[in-house]
mmCIF file of C-alpha atoms in Angstrom:
data_model
loop_
_atom_site.group_PDB
_atom_site.id
_atom_site.type_symbol
_atom_site.label_atom_id
_atom_site.label_comp_id
_atom_site.label_asym_id
_atom_site.label_seq_id
_atom_site.Cartn_x
_atom_site.Cartn_y
_atom_site.Cartn_z
ATOM 1 C CA UNK A 26 -52.339 14.710 5.745
ATOM 2 C CA UNK A 27 -50.774 13.463 8.993
ATOM 3 C CA UNK A 28 -51.017 15.915 11.872
ATOM 4 C CA UNK A 29 -47.637 17.079 13.154
ATOM 5 C CA UNK A 30 -49.237 17.813 16.516
ATOM 6 C CA UNK A 31 -52.672 17.011 17.903
ATOM 7 C CA UNK A 32 -54.291 17.671 21.277
ATOM 8 C CA UNK A 33 -57.281 15.499 22.179
ATOM 9 C CA UNK A 34 -59.457 16.434 25.136
ATOM 10 C CA UNK A 35 -56.596 17.930 27.149
ATOM 11 C CA UNK A 36 -57.474 19.192 30.614
ATOM 12 C CA UNK A 37 -55.315 20.258 33.540
ATOM 13 C CA UNK A 38 -56.368 20.835 37.142
ATOM 14 C CA UNK A 39 -54.398 21.913 40.197
ATOM 15 C CA UNK A 40 -56.446 20.761 43.152
ATOM 16 C CA UNK A 41 -59.912 22.100 42.441
ATOM 17 C CA UNK A 42 -58.682 24.760 40.017
ATOM 18 C CA UNK A 43 -59.330 23.908 36.354
ATOM 19 C CA UNK A 44 -56.649 25.689 34.306
ATOM 20 C CA UNK A 45 -57.198 23.923 30.979
ATOM 21 C CA UNK A 46 -60.508 22.384 29.947
ATOM 22 C CA UNK A 47 -61.051 19.857 27.137
ATOM 23 C CA UNK A 48 -58.703 21.455 24.594
ATOM 24 C CA UNK A 49 -58.650 20.009 21.076
ATOM 25 C CA UNK A 50 -56.627 21.271 18.099
ATOM 26 C CA UNK A 51 -54.394 20.062 15.258
ATOM 27 C CA UNK A 52 -51.286 21.437 13.567
ATOM 28 C CA UNK A 53 -50.126 20.317 10.132
ATOM 29 C CA UNK A 54 -47.014 21.127 8.093
ATOM 30 C CA UNK A 55 -46.772 24.819 7.226
ATOM 31 C CA UNK A 56 -49.362 25.980 9.759
ATOM 32 C CA UNK A 57 -48.947 29.483 11.141
ATOM 33 C CA UNK A 58 -51.274 29.604 14.132
ATOM 34 C CA UNK A 59 -51.639 32.263 16.835
ATOM 35 C CA UNK A 60 -52.880 31.376 20.320
ATOM 36 C CA UNK A 61 -54.412 34.438 21.945
ATOM 37 C CA UNK A 62 -56.545 35.242 24.976
ATOM 38 C CA UNK A 63 -56.682 37.400 28.095
ATOM 39 C CA UNK A 64 -54.125 37.192 30.885
ATOM 40 C CA UNK A 65 -54.809 34.135 33.005
ATOM 41 C CA UNK A 66 -56.527 32.294 30.140
ATOM 42 C CA UNK A 67 -54.054 29.396 30.427
ATOM 43 C CA UNK A 68 -51.985 29.969 27.264
ATOM 44 C CA UNK A 69 -48.549 29.325 28.775
ATOM 45 C CA UNK A 70 -49.973 26.422 30.783
ATOM 46 C CA UNK A 71 -51.181 24.882 27.522
ATOM 47 C CA UNK A 72 -47.710 25.242 25.998
ATOM 48 C CA UNK A 73 -46.216 23.672 29.138
ATOM 49 C CA UNK A 74 -48.613 20.768 28.706
ATOM 50 C CA UNK A 75 -47.645 20.351 25.060
ATOM 51 C CA UNK A 76 -43.920 20.330 25.823
ATOM 52 C CA UNK A 77 -44.164 18.008 28.830
ATOM 53 C CA UNK A 78 -43.311 20.521 31.563
ATOM 54 C CA UNK A 79 -46.723 19.671 33.052
ATOM 55 C CA UNK A 80 -48.678 16.416 32.759
ATOM 56 C CA UNK A 81 -52.349 16.725 31.778
ATOM 57 C CA UNK A 82 -55.046 15.565 34.168
ATOM 58 C CA UNK A 83 -56.955 14.216 31.165
ATOM 59 C CA UNK A 84 -56.399 13.914 27.439
ATOM 60 C CA UNK A 85 -53.576 13.048 25.054
ATOM 61 C CA UNK A 86 -51.022 14.601 22.715
ATOM 62 C CA UNK A 87 -49.903 13.057 19.436
ATOM 63 C CA UNK A 88 -47.121 13.781 16.948
ATOM 64 C CA UNK A 89 -47.317 12.212 13.523
ATOM 65 C CA UNK A 90 -50.021 9.888 14.815
ATOM 66 C CA UNK A 91 -47.885 8.609 17.725
ATOM 67 C CA UNK A 92 -48.908 9.384 21.279
ATOM 68 C CA UNK A 93 -46.345 11.502 23.145
ATOM 69 C CA UNK A 94 -48.317 12.229 26.335
ATOM 70 C CA UNK A 95 -45.949 10.211 28.514
ATOM 71 C CA UNK A 96 -42.689 11.250 26.848
ATOM 72 C CA UNK A 97 -40.051 13.364 28.572
ATOM 73 C CA UNK A 98 -39.168 16.871 27.395
ATOM 74 C CA UNK A 99 -35.895 15.700 25.733
ATOM 75 C CA UNK A 100 -37.742 12.900 23.931
ATOM 76 C CA UNK A 101 -40.287 15.399 22.592
ATOM 77 C CA UNK A 102 -37.480 17.673 21.423
ATOM 78 C CA UNK A 103 -35.863 14.747 19.620
ATOM 79 C CA UNK A 104 -39.177 14.146 17.865
ATOM 80 C CA UNK A 105 -39.132 17.757 16.682
ATOM 81 C CA UNK A 106 -41.225 19.588 19.306
ATOM 82 C CA UNK A 107 -39.311 22.763 20.182
ATOM 83 C CA UNK A 108 -40.235 25.915 22.104
ATOM 84 C CA UNK A 109 -38.940 29.363 22.954
ATOM 85 C CA UNK A 110 -39.787 31.189 26.180
ATOM 86 C CA UNK A 111 -41.283 34.524 27.280
ATOM 87 C CA UNK A 112 -37.875 35.600 28.593
ATOM 88 C CA UNK A 113 -34.541 34.773 27.004
ATOM 89 C CA UNK A 114 -32.619 31.749 28.293
ATOM 90 C CA UNK A 115 -29.309 32.346 26.570
ATOM 91 C CA UNK A 116 -25.726 32.003 27.801
ATOM 92 C CA UNK A 117 -24.993 35.710 28.078
ATOM 93 C CA UNK A 118 -21.199 35.464 28.228
ATOM 94 C CA UNK A 119 -20.908 33.143 25.228
ATOM 95 C CA UNK A 120 -20.999 34.266 21.619
ATOM 96 C CA UNK A 121 -24.044 33.932 19.408
ATOM 97 C CA UNK A 122 -22.234 31.188 17.482
ATOM 98 C CA UNK A 123 -21.510 29.329 20.743
ATOM 99 C CA UNK A 124 -25.164 29.471 21.789
ATOM 100 C CA UNK A 125 -26.410 28.078 18.484
ATOM 101 C CA UNK A 126 -23.589 25.539 18.309
ATOM 102 C CA UNK A 127 -24.563 24.236 21.751
ATOM 103 C CA UNK A 128 -28.050 23.439 20.448
ATOM 104 C CA UNK A 129 -26.575 21.719 17.391
ATOM 105 C CA UNK A 130 -24.256 19.651 19.580
ATOM 106 C CA UNK A 131 -27.160 18.718 21.837
ATOM 107 C CA UNK A 132 -29.122 17.476 18.832
ATOM 108 C CA UNK A 133 -26.163 15.597 17.389
ATOM 109 C CA UNK A 134 -25.118 14.370 20.860
ATOM 110 C CA UNK A 135 -21.617 15.752 20.389
ATOM 111 C CA UNK A 136 -19.638 16.273 23.583
ATOM 112 C CA UNK A 137 -16.298 18.069 23.856
ATOM 113 C CA UNK A 138 -14.250 19.067 26.867
ATOM 114 C CA UNK A 139 -13.338 22.410 25.341
ATOM 115 C CA UNK A 140 -16.579 23.921 24.186
ATOM 116 C CA UNK A 141 -15.227 26.926 22.277
ATOM 117 C CA UNK A 142 -13.211 24.699 19.943
ATOM 118 C CA UNK A 143 -16.303 22.547 19.346
ATOM 119 C CA UNK A 144 -18.100 25.581 17.901
ATOM 120 C CA UNK A 145 -15.563 25.494 15.054
ATOM 121 C CA UNK A 146 -15.931 21.796 14.265
ATOM 122 C CA UNK A 147 -16.569 21.781 10.489
ATOM 123 C CA UNK A 148 -19.947 20.031 10.657
ATOM 124 C CA UNK A 149 -21.087 22.292 13.515
ATOM 125 C CA UNK A 150 -19.765 25.532 12.047
ATOM 126 C CA UNK A 151 -21.358 24.863 8.673
ATOM 127 C CA UNK A 152 -24.749 24.445 10.321
ATOM 128 C CA UNK A 153 -24.733 27.455 12.645
ATOM 129 C CA UNK A 154 -23.386 29.612 9.822
ATOM 130 C CA UNK A 155 -26.255 28.575 7.577
ATOM 131 C CA UNK A 156 -28.875 29.195 10.284
ATOM 132 C CA UNK A 157 -27.561 32.638 11.184
ATOM 133 C CA UNK A 158 -27.298 33.612 7.517
ATOM 134 C CA UNK A 159 -30.838 32.409 6.873
ATOM 135 C CA UNK A 160 -32.159 34.640 9.666
ATOM 136 C CA UNK A 161 -29.994 37.601 8.674
ATOM 137 C CA UNK A 162 -27.842 37.283 11.810
ATOM 138 C CA UNK A 163 -24.469 36.258 10.362
ATOM 139 C CA UNK A 164 -22.776 39.526 11.356
ATOM 140 C CA UNK A 165 -23.548 38.799 15.032
ATOM 141 C CA UNK A 166 -21.885 35.362 15.109
ATOM 142 C CA UNK A 167 -18.883 36.300 17.212
ATOM 143 C CA UNK A 168 -20.589 38.883 19.410
ATOM 144 C CA UNK A 169 -21.270 37.938 23.015
ATOM 145 C CA UNK A 170 -24.971 37.737 23.801
ATOM 146 C CA UNK A 171 -24.577 40.191 26.690
ATOM 147 C CA UNK A 172 -23.535 42.856 24.173
ATOM 148 C CA UNK A 173 -26.724 42.559 22.113
ATOM 149 C CA UNK A 174 -29.979 44.472 22.323
ATOM 150 C CA UNK A 175 -32.906 42.519 23.730
ATOM 151 C CA UNK A 176 -34.634 42.310 20.355
ATOM 152 C CA UNK A 177 -31.510 40.726 18.874
ATOM 153 C CA UNK A 178 -31.435 38.214 21.711
ATOM 154 C CA UNK A 179 -35.007 37.161 20.857
ATOM 155 C CA UNK A 180 -33.841 36.508 17.298
ATOM 156 C CA UNK A 181 -30.999 34.335 18.597
ATOM 157 C CA UNK A 182 -33.589 32.211 20.393
ATOM 158 C CA UNK A 183 -35.245 31.581 17.027
ATOM 159 C CA UNK A 184 -31.875 30.511 15.650
ATOM 160 C CA UNK A 185 -31.449 28.065 18.524
ATOM 161 C CA UNK A 186 -34.925 26.716 17.873
ATOM 162 C CA UNK A 187 -34.000 26.079 14.237
ATOM 163 C CA UNK A 188 -30.779 24.354 15.312
ATOM 164 C CA UNK A 189 -32.893 21.703 17.054
ATOM 165 C CA UNK A 190 -34.555 20.820 13.712
ATOM 166 C CA UNK A 191 -38.171 21.410 14.768
ATOM 167 C CA UNK A 192 -41.204 19.970 13.089
ATOM 168 C CA UNK A 193 -43.361 22.010 15.471
ATOM 169 C CA UNK A 194 -42.081 25.299 16.890
ATOM 170 C CA UNK A 195 -43.871 26.887 19.855
ATOM 171 C CA UNK A 196 -43.129 30.589 20.281
ATOM 172 C CA UNK A 197 -44.129 31.925 23.697
ATOM 173 C CA UNK A 198 -44.458 35.708 23.249
ATOM 174 C CA UNK A 199 -41.463 36.173 20.911
ATOM 175 C CA UNK A 200 -41.902 39.965 20.952
ATOM 176 C CA UNK A 201 -42.175 40.254 24.762
ATOM 177 C CA UNK A 202 -39.916 43.030 26.009
ATOM 178 C CA UNK A 203 -39.027 44.118 22.483
ATOM 179 C CA UNK A 204 -39.658 47.801 21.638
ATOM 180 C CA UNK A 205 -42.742 48.106 19.448
ATOM 181 C CA UNK A 206 -40.817 49.558 16.519
ATOM 182 C CA UNK A 207 -38.507 46.492 16.526
ATOM 183 C CA UNK A 208 -41.349 43.932 16.430
ATOM 184 C CA UNK A 209 -41.292 43.845 12.593
ATOM 185 C CA UNK A 210 -37.798 42.311 12.824
ATOM 186 C CA UNK A 211 -39.256 39.456 14.862
ATOM 187 C CA UNK A 212 -41.966 38.942 12.255
ATOM 188 C CA UNK A 213 -39.419 39.054 9.438
ATOM 189 C CA UNK A 214 -37.368 36.338 11.127
ATOM 190 C CA UNK A 215 -40.460 34.189 11.715
ATOM 191 C CA UNK A 216 -41.402 34.590 8.062
ATOM 192 C CA UNK A 217 -37.968 33.217 7.142
ATOM 193 C CA UNK A 218 -38.598 29.952 8.999
ATOM 194 C CA UNK A 219 -38.794 26.852 6.778
ATOM 195 C CA UNK A 220 -42.240 26.593 5.207
ATOM 196 C CA UNK A 221 -42.801 22.983 6.322
ATOM 197 C CA UNK A 222 -42.521 23.769 10.052
ATOM 198 C CA UNK A 223 -45.771 24.177 11.976
ATOM 199 C CA UNK A 224 -45.552 27.308 14.149
ATOM 200 C CA UNK A 225 -47.824 28.008 17.130
ATOM 201 C CA UNK A 226 -47.283 31.476 18.573
ATOM 202 C CA UNK A 227 -48.572 33.013 21.801
ATOM 203 C CA UNK A 228 -48.505 36.782 21.491
ATOM 204 C CA UNK A 229 -50.257 39.837 22.975
ATOM 205 C CA UNK A 230 -49.168 42.213 20.217
ATOM 206 C CA UNK A 231 -52.271 42.009 18.032
ATOM 207 C CA UNK A 232 -50.633 43.793 15.116
ATOM 208 C CA UNK A 233 -47.984 41.070 15.069
ATOM 209 C CA UNK A 234 -50.591 38.341 15.487
ATOM 210 C CA UNK A 235 -52.682 39.421 12.527
ATOM 211 C CA UNK A 236 -49.654 39.829 10.275
ATOM 212 C CA UNK A 237 -48.373 36.370 11.227
ATOM 213 C CA UNK A 238 -51.394 34.113 11.613
ATOM 214 C CA UNK A 239 -53.316 32.202 8.990
ATOM 215 C CA UNK A 240 -55.385 30.657 11.770
ATOM 216 C CA UNK A 241 -56.197 31.895 15.275
ATOM 217 C CA UNK A 242 -57.044 29.922 18.420
ATOM 218 C CA UNK A 243 -58.657 31.885 21.247
ATOM 219 C CA UNK A 244 -58.358 30.622 24.803
ATOM 220 C CA UNK A 245 -60.494 31.990 27.650
ATOM 221 C CA UNK A 246 -60.738 30.535 31.157
ATOM 222 C CA UNK A 247 -58.845 27.461 29.965
ATOM 223 C CA UNK A 248 -61.230 26.682 27.083
ATOM 224 C CA UNK A 249 -60.742 27.153 23.367
ATOM 225 C CA UNK A 250 -63.684 29.369 22.509
ATOM 226 C CA UNK A 251 -62.812 29.997 18.867
ATOM 227 C CA UNK A 252 -60.780 28.669 15.955
ATOM 228 C CA UNK A 253 -60.740 30.364 12.567
ATOM 229 C CA UNK A 254 -59.136 32.905 10.263
ATOM 230 C CA UNK A 255 -57.938 36.341 11.439
ATOM 231 C CA UNK A 256 -60.889 37.968 9.680
ATOM 232 C CA UNK A 257 -63.345 35.574 11.301
ATOM 233 C CA UNK A 258 -61.939 36.083 14.791
ATOM 234 C CA UNK A 259 -62.598 39.842 14.751
ATOM 235 C CA UNK A 260 -66.222 39.219 13.791
ATOM 236 C CA UNK A 261 -66.936 36.662 16.517
ATOM 237 C CA UNK A 262 -69.095 38.130 19.294
ATOM 238 C CA UNK A 263 -67.761 35.897 22.082
ATOM 239 C CA UNK A 264 -64.141 36.669 21.193
ATOM 240 C CA UNK A 265 -64.850 40.382 21.045
ATOM 241 C CA UNK A 266 -66.479 40.254 24.466
ATOM 242 C CA UNK A 267 -63.782 38.048 26.043
ATOM 243 C CA UNK A 268 -60.678 39.649 24.603
ATOM 244 C CA UNK A 269 -60.396 41.751 21.445
ATOM 245 C CA UNK A 270 -62.962 44.442 22.191
ATOM 246 C CA UNK A 271 -62.090 47.778 20.602
ATOM 247 C CA UNK A 272 -59.143 46.301 18.709
ATOM 248 C CA UNK A 273 -61.558 44.220 16.642
ATOM 249 C CA UNK A 274 -63.615 47.335 15.865
ATOM 250 C CA UNK A 275 -60.517 49.250 14.771
ATOM 251 C CA UNK A 276 -59.252 46.410 12.592
ATOM 252 C CA UNK A 277 -62.590 45.872 10.888
ATOM 253 C CA UNK A 278 -62.783 49.601 10.158
ATOM 254 C CA UNK A 279 -59.466 49.608 8.252
#
């Protein structure tokens, strides 16, 4: 099976500071992978390397067997590499439909002078309607983003990610800032994503991680120190010492 995304020997240094060290991993269609580790481990830096926000000091990235290390961010998006961010980056005074339509128009390279009318173009409206319905968000279509609760805004970011037709979707702390009792809605939306997309999620909410992940990558001091199943990660001594600690004990006791 061809890897949708592969990192080979990726390292990143800023001056004498090594932030990422010799990282290797692969994502294939349908993967649901969590990237976890302590604060300062280099998780967001690794995502920035994958997306092209930062260039690696060493190593390469590949999609579908083709090297993408030197590609721009827009070129990676066009190849199907899409991310969300720790904090929302939505147009607060536009409607939910407008925000998703903008992503669709970007992908289709549709330009219109009057944006609001472009949202209702038949081919655009059909697509954002389907995406919002799929994620259970159809009733929010004509609400302005500024009127929505923060948890709802995080769900809109997922809708925008889908509008870009990802092959690989990188979720950078999708539950950040969301009240704990609303986190299940984030998980429900992620579970509704198309099954052929590879999803890599950074998240500190361990309950969410272990409900989502089929495979876990653990990063510490810029190195991947573990890769395995959720059950295996709680049993690993180095991971327990570096990050999970008492959480691993509690989970193994249940």
